[in-house]
Short mmCIF file of C-alpha atoms in Angstrom, two decimals:
data_model
loop_
_atom_site.label_atom_id
_atom_site.label_comp_id
_atom_site.label_asym_id
_atom_site.label_seq_id
_atom_site.Cartn_x
_atom_site.Cartn_y
_atom_site.Cartn_z
CA MET A 25 0.00 0.00 0.00
CA MET A 26 1.41 3.36 -0.96
CA LYS A 27 1.67 6.09 1.63
CA LYS A 28 -1.27 8.39 2.08
CA ARG A 29 -1.05 11.39 -0.21
CA ILE A 30 -3.40 14.18 -1.14
CA ILE A 31 -3.26 15.61 -4.62
CA LEU A 32 -2.95 19.37 -4.48
CA ALA A 33 -2.37 21.80 -7.32
CA GLY A 34 1.20 22.18 -8.42
CA ILE A 35 2.86 19.35 -6.51
CA LEU A 36 4.13 17.52 -9.57
CA SER A 37 7.42 18.67 -10.99
CA ALA A 38 7.83 20.00 -14.48
CA ALA A 39 10.39 17.33 -15.19
CA MET A 40 7.86 14.60 -14.38
CA LEU A 41 5.10 16.17 -16.41
CA LEU A 42 7.31 16.64 -19.43
CA SER A 43 8.26 12.97 -19.48
CA ALA A 44 7.09 10.72 -22.27
CA CYS A 45 3.35 10.08 -22.44
CA SER A 46 1.62 7.22 -24.19
CA GLY A 47 -0.88 9.57 -25.78
CA SER A 48 -0.99 12.01 -28.64
CA VAL A 49 -3.31 14.76 -29.77
CA ALA A 50 -5.54 15.09 -32.80
CA ILE A 51 -8.26 17.35 -34.15
CA SER A 52 -11.82 16.27 -33.30
CA ASP A 53 -14.96 18.41 -33.25
CA GLY A 54 -12.81 21.37 -34.22
CA VAL A 55 -10.57 21.18 -31.14
CA LEU A 56 -7.49 19.30 -30.03
CA VAL A 57 -8.23 16.13 -28.08
CA GLU A 58 -6.04 13.50 -26.50
CA THR A 59 -6.05 10.13 -28.22
CA GLU A 60 -4.11 7.85 -25.91
CA GLU A 61 -6.35 4.91 -26.83
CA SER A 62 -5.39 4.93 -30.49
CA SER A 63 -1.75 4.20 -29.70
CA VAL A 64 -2.74 0.67 -28.73
CA SER A 65 -3.79 -1.88 -31.31
CA VAL A 66 -7.35 -3.01 -30.58
CA GLU A 67 -9.59 -5.17 -32.71
CA GLU A 68 -12.73 -3.41 -33.94
CA THR A 69 -14.95 -6.29 -32.90
CA GLU A 70 -15.20 -8.07 -29.59
CA ALA A 71 -12.31 -10.45 -29.17
CA SER A 72 -12.98 -14.07 -28.36
CA VAL A 73 -11.99 -14.91 -24.80
CA GLU A 74 -11.82 -18.10 -22.82
CA GLU A 75 -14.90 -19.08 -20.91
CA ILE A 76 -14.86 -17.41 -17.51
CA GLU A 77 -17.11 -18.39 -14.66
CA VAL A 78 -19.02 -15.20 -14.05
CA PRO A 79 -20.42 -14.42 -10.60
CA VAL A 80 -23.82 -12.74 -10.65
CA VAL A 81 -25.61 -10.94 -7.86
CA GLU A 82 -29.11 -12.38 -7.77
CA SER A 83 -32.27 -10.46 -7.02
CA THR A 84 -33.66 -11.17 -3.55
CA GLY A 85 -37.13 -9.74 -4.07
CA GLU A 86 -36.67 -7.61 -0.98
CA THR A 87 -35.98 -3.88 -1.10
CA VAL A 88 -33.70 -1.61 0.87
CA LYS A 89 -32.72 2.03 0.42
CA SER A 90 -29.93 2.80 -2.03
CA PHE A 91 -27.00 4.49 -0.33
CA ILE A 92 -26.65 6.75 -3.37
CA THR A 93 -30.26 7.74 -4.16
CA ASN A 94 -32.18 6.64 -1.02
CA GLU A 95 -34.76 5.11 -3.35
CA ASP A 96 -35.97 1.52 -3.06
CA ILE A 97 -33.56 -0.95 -4.58
CA ASP A 98 -33.36 -4.74 -4.52
CA SER A 99 -31.23 -5.76 -1.54
CA GLY A 100 -29.07 -7.92 -3.80
CA ILE A 101 -28.33 -5.03 -6.12
CA SER A 102 -27.68 -2.83 -3.10
CA ASN A 103 -24.80 -5.12 -2.19
CA LEU A 104 -23.43 -4.99 -5.75
CA ARG A 105 -20.53 -2.58 -6.17
CA PRO A 106 -21.49 0.20 -8.58
CA ILE A 107 -19.48 0.92 -11.67
CA ALA A 108 -17.88 4.31 -12.32
CA VAL A 109 -17.69 4.64 -16.10
CA MET A 110 -15.66 7.31 -17.89
CA ILE A 111 -17.72 8.70 -20.76
CA PRO A 112 -16.46 11.22 -23.33
CA ASN A 113 -18.61 14.23 -24.03
CA ASN A 114 -17.30 15.38 -27.39
CA GLU A 115 -20.07 15.91 -29.91
CA SER A 116 -18.61 13.02 -31.91
CA ALA A 117 -19.26 10.75 -28.91
CA LEU A 118 -23.03 11.26 -29.06
CA PRO A 119 -25.37 9.59 -28.54
CA HIS A 120 -24.50 7.99 -25.23
CA TYR A 121 -25.85 4.57 -24.24
CA ASN A 122 -27.34 3.77 -20.82
CA ILE A 123 -26.02 6.99 -19.31
CA SER A 124 -29.52 7.65 -17.94
CA LYS A 125 -29.01 4.66 -15.64
CA ALA A 126 -26.50 6.68 -13.61
CA SER A 127 -27.53 7.38 -10.03
CA VAL A 128 -24.88 10.12 -9.96
CA LEU A 129 -23.36 11.84 -12.97
CA TYR A 130 -20.24 14.00 -12.77
CA GLU A 131 -19.17 16.61 -15.31
CA CYS A 132 -15.80 18.33 -15.26
CA ASN A 133 -13.62 20.19 -17.73
CA VAL A 134 -10.55 18.39 -18.98
CA GLU A 135 -8.02 19.71 -21.47
CA TYR A 136 -9.07 22.02 -24.31
CA ASN A 137 -12.37 22.91 -22.57
CA ILE A 138 -13.87 19.51 -23.40
CA THR A 139 -15.78 17.91 -20.55
CA ARG A 140 -15.71 14.30 -19.53
CA LEU A 141 -18.56 12.58 -17.71
CA MET A 142 -18.37 9.91 -15.05
CA ALA A 143 -21.48 7.80 -14.52
CA ILE A 144 -22.01 5.98 -11.20
CA ILE A 145 -24.37 3.12 -12.09
CA GLU A 146 -25.80 0.76 -9.47
CA ASP A 147 -27.80 -1.82 -11.45
CA TRP A 148 -25.50 -2.62 -14.37
CA GLN A 149 -25.21 -6.40 -14.71
CA ASN A 150 -27.73 -6.74 -17.53
CA LEU A 151 -26.83 -3.65 -19.56
CA GLU A 152 -25.69 -4.67 -23.03
CA ARG A 153 -24.12 -1.41 -24.20
CA ILE A 154 -22.59 1.20 -21.90
CA GLY A 155 -20.71 4.22 -23.07
CA ASN A 156 -18.94 4.93 -25.16
CA VAL A 157 -15.92 4.72 -22.87
CA ARG A 158 -12.76 6.84 -22.82
CA SER A 159 -9.82 7.57 -20.54
CA THR A 160 -9.72 8.76 -16.96
CA ARG A 161 -7.80 11.44 -15.08
CA ASP A 162 -6.51 11.16 -11.53
CA TYR A 163 -9.07 13.57 -10.10
CA TYR A 164 -11.93 11.39 -11.36
CA VAL A 165 -10.40 8.44 -9.50
CA TYR A 166 -10.59 10.35 -6.21
CA TRP A 167 -14.27 11.13 -6.81
CA ALA A 168 -15.06 7.61 -8.04
CA MET A 169 -13.54 5.89 -5.01
CA GLU A 170 -16.16 7.49 -2.77
CA TYR A 171 -18.61 4.82 -4.01
CA ASP A 172 -16.43 1.67 -3.66
CA PRO A 173 -16.83 1.05 -7.41
CA LEU A 174 -15.34 -0.89 -10.24
CA LEU A 175 -13.73 1.92 -12.23
CA VAL A 176 -14.23 1.36 -15.96
CA HIS A 177 -12.11 3.39 -18.37
CA TYR A 178 -10.29 3.14 -21.68
CA GLY A 179 -6.79 4.38 -20.98
CA ASN A 180 -5.39 7.21 -18.92
CA ILE A 181 -2.68 9.82 -19.05
CA TRP A 182 0.51 8.60 -17.38
CA TYR A 183 0.26 10.78 -14.26
CA ALA A 184 -2.63 8.58 -13.05
CA ASP A 185 -0.60 5.37 -13.39
CA GLU A 186 0.55 5.18 -9.78
CA LEU A 187 -2.92 5.81 -8.41
CA LEU A 188 -4.55 3.25 -10.71
CA ALA A 189 -1.91 0.65 -9.77
CA ARG A 190 -2.95 0.67 -6.12
CA ASP A 191 -4.34 -2.58 -4.75
CA ASP A 192 -7.45 -0.82 -3.48
CA VAL A 193 -8.30 0.83 -6.83
CA HIS A 194 -10.11 -1.87 -8.80
CA ASN A 195 -10.07 -0.55 -12.33
CA ILE A 196 -10.86 -2.20 -15.66
CA ASN A 197 -8.78 -0.55 -18.38
CA GLY A 198 -9.63 -1.00 -22.05
CA VAL A 199 -6.07 -0.34 -23.19
CA VAL A 200 -4.90 -3.57 -21.56
CA ASP A 201 -8.19 -5.47 -21.87
CA ASP A 202 -8.11 -8.50 -24.15
CA GLY A 203 -11.67 -8.16 -25.35
CA THR A 204 -13.23 -9.41 -22.13
CA ALA A 205 -14.85 -6.16 -20.99
CA PHE A 206 -14.77 -3.97 -24.09
CA TYR A 207 -15.84 -4.13 -27.69
CA ARG A 208 -15.92 -1.73 -30.61
CA VAL A 209 -18.84 -0.94 -32.89
CA THR A 210 -18.68 -0.52 -36.62
CA ASP A 211 -22.35 0.15 -37.31
CA GLU A 212 -22.18 3.91 -36.85
CA ASN A 213 -20.27 6.73 -38.48
CA ARG A 214 -17.94 7.43 -35.56
CA ILE A 215 -14.28 8.28 -35.37
CA PHE A 216 -12.25 5.36 -34.03
CA GLU A 217 -11.66 6.91 -30.58
CA GLN A 218 -15.42 7.02 -29.97
CA THR A 219 -16.26 3.39 -30.81
CA ALA A 220 -15.37 1.53 -27.57
CA TYR A 221 -18.17 0.25 -25.34
CA THR A 222 -18.54 -2.07 -22.41
CA SER A 223 -21.37 -4.25 -21.09
CA GLY A 224 -22.51 -5.64 -17.79
CA GLN A 225 -21.52 -9.17 -18.72
CA GLY A 226 -18.14 -7.95 -19.96
CA ILE A 227 -17.46 -6.14 -16.71
CA LEU A 228 -18.45 -9.21 -14.70
CA LYS A 229 -16.05 -11.37 -16.73
CA ALA A 230 -13.22 -8.86 -16.42
CA ALA A 231 -13.77 -8.52 -12.66
CA ALA A 232 -13.63 -12.31 -12.27
CA LYS A 233 -10.48 -12.52 -14.36
CA LEU A 234 -8.79 -9.72 -12.40
CA GLY A 235 -9.87 -11.12 -9.04
CA TYR A 236 -12.04 -8.13 -8.13
CA PRO A 237 -15.00 -8.77 -5.82
CA ILE A 238 -18.28 -7.53 -7.27
CA THR A 239 -19.96 -6.98 -3.90
CA HIS A 240 -19.15 -4.52 -1.14
CA SER A 241 -16.82 -5.74 1.58
CA GLU A 242 -18.15 -6.11 5.12
CA ASP A 243 -16.18 -3.07 6.25
CA PHE A 244 -17.52 -0.83 3.48
CA SER A 245 -18.14 2.40 5.34
CA SER A 246 -19.31 4.81 2.64
CA LYS A 247 -23.02 4.07 2.83
CA GLN A 248 -23.76 7.51 4.25
CA HIS A 249 -22.49 9.23 1.13
CA PHE A 250 -25.33 11.76 1.02
CA PHE A 251 -27.74 12.82 3.74
CA PHE A 252 -31.39 12.55 2.70
CA MET A 253 -34.65 14.00 3.90
CA PRO A 254 -36.58 11.96 6.51
CA GLU A 255 -38.94 9.33 5.17
CA GLY A 256 -42.06 10.87 3.66
CA SER A 257 -40.74 14.44 3.56
CA LYS A 258 -39.55 16.59 0.66
CA GLN A 259 -36.71 19.08 0.52
CA THR A 260 -38.26 22.30 -0.77
CA LEU A 261 -35.53 24.62 0.60
CA SER A 262 -38.35 26.75 2.02
CA GLU A 263 -36.68 26.72 5.45
CA TYR A 264 -33.80 28.76 4.02
CA GLU A 265 -34.55 32.48 3.82
CA GLU A 266 -31.72 32.92 1.33
CA SER A 267 -33.09 30.34 -1.14
CA PHE A 268 -33.98 31.59 -4.61
CA ASN A 269 -35.93 30.31 -7.58
CA VAL A 270 -34.06 28.54 -10.39
CA THR A 271 -36.11 27.38 -13.36
CA LYS A 272 -33.02 27.28 -15.59
CA LEU A 273 -29.37 26.61 -14.81
CA ASP A 274 -27.09 27.80 -17.61
CA LEU A 275 -23.51 26.47 -17.70
CA LYS A 276 -22.71 27.40 -21.30
CA ASN A 277 -19.89 29.71 -20.25
CA VAL A 278 -18.49 27.15 -17.82
CA TYR A 279 -18.34 24.18 -20.17
CA THR A 280 -17.74 26.05 -23.40
CA VAL A 281 -17.72 23.13 -25.84
CA ASP A 282 -20.89 21.18 -24.97
CA LYS A 283 -22.61 24.31 -23.54
CA PRO A 284 -25.05 22.48 -21.24
CA TRP A 285 -28.07 23.82 -19.41
CA PHE A 286 -30.83 22.42 -17.21
CA GLU A 287 -34.53 23.29 -17.24
CA PHE A 288 -36.86 22.62 -14.31
CA ASN A 289 -40.13 20.83 -15.01
CA PRO A 290 -42.63 21.63 -12.23
CA GLU A 291 -44.89 18.73 -13.26
CA ASP A 292 -42.43 16.04 -12.15
CA GLY A 293 -40.03 18.18 -10.11
CA LEU A 294 -36.96 17.23 -12.19
CA TYR A 295 -34.23 19.22 -13.90
CA TYR A 296 -33.77 18.12 -17.53
CA ARG A 297 -30.34 18.31 -19.13
CA TYR A 298 -29.53 19.83 -22.52
CA GLU A 299 -26.24 20.14 -24.40
CA TYR A 300 -25.03 20.84 -27.94
CA ASN A 301 -28.22 22.86 -28.59
CA GLY A 302 -30.63 20.05 -27.78
CA PRO A 303 -31.85 17.53 -25.19
CA HIS A 304 -29.19 15.19 -23.81
CA MET A 305 -30.65 11.83 -24.80
CA ASP A 306 -29.85 8.24 -23.95
CA ALA A 307 -29.89 6.15 -27.15
CA ALA A 308 -30.48 2.92 -25.22
CA THR A 309 -33.57 4.10 -23.33
CA ASN A 310 -34.65 7.05 -25.50
CA GLU A 311 -34.84 9.11 -22.29
CA GLN A 312 -33.64 12.64 -21.71
CA LEU A 313 -31.28 12.88 -18.77
CA SER A 314 -33.02 14.32 -15.70
CA PHE A 315 -32.10 14.85 -12.06
CA GLU A 316 -33.78 15.43 -8.73
CA ASN A 317 -30.66 17.14 -7.36
CA ILE A 318 -27.94 19.29 -8.90
CA ILE A 319 -24.78 20.16 -6.98
CA ILE A 320 -22.43 22.85 -8.25
CA GLN A 321 -19.04 22.28 -6.66
CA PHE A 322 -16.54 25.13 -7.04
CA THR A 323 -13.07 23.59 -7.07
CA TYR A 324 -9.58 25.04 -7.19
CA TYR A 325 -7.57 23.96 -10.22
CA GLU A 326 -4.38 24.73 -12.09
CA LYS A 327 -2.82 23.69 -15.35
CA ARG A 328 0.01 21.25 -14.94
CA PRO A 329 3.48 22.53 -15.87
CA ASP A 330 3.14 21.19 -19.40
CA GLY A 331 0.34 23.73 -19.94
CA GLN A 332 -2.05 21.10 -21.28
CA TYR A 333 -3.52 18.85 -18.61
CA LEU A 334 -5.35 20.02 -15.51
CA ILE A 335 -5.11 19.23 -11.82
CA TYR A 336 -8.01 19.75 -9.41
CA GLN A 337 -7.81 20.09 -5.64
CA CYS A 338 -10.24 17.31 -4.83
CA HIS A 339 -9.38 17.40 -1.13
CA ASP A 340 -10.39 20.67 0.47
CA ALA A 341 -12.34 22.17 3.35
CA THR A 342 -12.57 25.76 2.14
CA ARG A 343 -14.72 25.65 -0.98
CA ASP A 344 -18.38 26.25 -1.66
CA GLY A 345 -21.08 25.79 -4.27
CA TYR A 346 -24.83 25.61 -4.80
CA TYR A 347 -27.53 23.01 -4.35
CA LEU A 348 -30.58 22.96 -6.66
CA THR A 349 -33.76 20.96 -6.18
CA ASN A 350 -37.49 21.44 -6.62
CA GLY A 351 -37.02 24.66 -8.58
CA LYS A 352 -34.95 26.43 -5.92
CA ALA A 353 -31.29 26.81 -4.91
CA ILE A 354 -29.18 27.62 -1.87
CA HIS A 355 -25.53 28.34 -1.28
CA ILE A 356 -23.61 25.40 0.24
CA ASN A 357 -20.12 24.39 1.35
CA TRP A 358 -18.24 21.15 0.81
CA LYS A 359 -15.39 19.19 2.35
CA LYS A 360 -13.44 16.15 1.26
CA LEU A 361 -11.00 14.88 3.87
CA GLY A 362 -8.91 11.75 3.74
CA GLU A 363 -7.57 10.33 0.53
CA PHE A 364 -10.67 8.41 -0.49
CA GLY A 365 -13.04 10.11 1.91
CA ASN A 366 -16.53 11.14 0.87
CA THR A 367 -17.25 14.65 -0.30
CA MET A 368 -19.65 16.03 2.30
CA TYR A 369 -22.02 18.94 1.72
CA PHE A 370 -23.22 21.47 4.29
CA ASP A 371 -25.60 24.40 4.40
CA ASP A 372 -24.38 27.82 5.52
CA ASN A 373 -25.33 26.97 9.10
CA GLY A 374 -22.80 24.14 9.09
CA LYS A 375 -25.46 21.43 9.11
CA ASN A 376 -25.35 18.40 6.83
CA LEU A 377 -27.21 19.13 3.61
CA ASN A 378 -30.29 16.94 3.30
CA ILE A 379 -31.02 16.26 -0.36
CA ASN A 380 -34.04 14.70 -2.02
CA ASN A 381 -34.31 11.05 -3.00
CA GLY A 382 -33.30 10.44 -6.60
CA LYS A 383 -30.54 11.03 -9.09
CA THR A 384 -27.88 13.67 -8.58
CA MET A 385 -25.84 15.68 -11.09
CA ILE A 386 -22.52 16.98 -9.75
CA CYS A 387 -21.00 19.80 -11.79
CA ILE A 388 -17.36 20.42 -10.93
CA VAL A 389 -16.84 24.10 -11.74
CA GLN A 390 -13.41 25.70 -11.77
CA GLU A 391 -13.17 28.34 -9.06
CA ALA A 392 -12.26 30.98 -11.63
CA ASP A 393 -15.53 30.34 -13.50
CA ARG A 394 -17.94 30.89 -10.60
CA ASP A 395 -19.30 34.09 -12.12
CA ASP A 396 -20.15 32.19 -15.31
CA VAL A 397 -22.79 30.08 -13.54
CA TRP A 398 -26.13 31.63 -14.52
CA PHE A 399 -29.41 31.13 -12.73
CA GLU A 400 -32.75 32.11 -14.24
#
């Protein structure tokens, strides 16, 4: 086990960052993008693999509360480790498949103002097409590990190598996968970098082959990831005098490539997501992405010494943000202590933030862009 370390901006030396990297850059969607996946030879169809005995978590027919959404979930699935899937958000990556299954969805800027998404999916065993899937960054690993997941990604920049090599980071990497977890599609007009997908059965096989347990360990202590409203009650934010109405959240000047925004629907109480000038749709379910909760998390960041890749201060106790639900918003604060500790959210009175049951969108916003978050 490596010594405990907390990634803070600027701690890596220029000499390290200027070392050789397995990736390259290319033009896609009119901007430069990293293409570390394409440096590895991968078949365009699913490779044949030896038969692997695949463990499956069976349904019990009994329900418990999800530790991520607080909604009813089969107790068997509750014990299943979620997957944290890295999903590209270039326009050439659209449409996404089974992204609407995410209980929590993260969005964060990476290099060249492109965002990457990370989907935390609880009930994934029977999903046939997930993704597409691209590479991870080290800051996503720190956020992912809050859920005790199987981290699913297709490559990474070299500065995440040490973190991904840890015994307690169970990641399934498409660059070294032999066709067990990943496959490529040829039935759509996509650039090569956007053709890799995974499936529930593929992840189960890869986990078995790598010796990763698919259920939470007995000492899993992250079940209180969010604090929820008491049973039968709804968070309206009416108790907060400083709350304000938000029928539209506009992040076009924060994420300047996909230009997303969210619109509140008072009929079902959900915020619906839009990007690239239209609804953000899931091609597998034909559903528009929607969320009960939206968290804006202002985060300190810097560019690494090479001037290209970013580093975010995931561990902090001094930053703030906003919480949106039920057509209203309040100012909040957040803390993440300990290397793989949970990010905890608090109101301005220092009390734990109680959110509503349901799906949550977490928007990581660079501290310098806080004035570009628009509420209507």
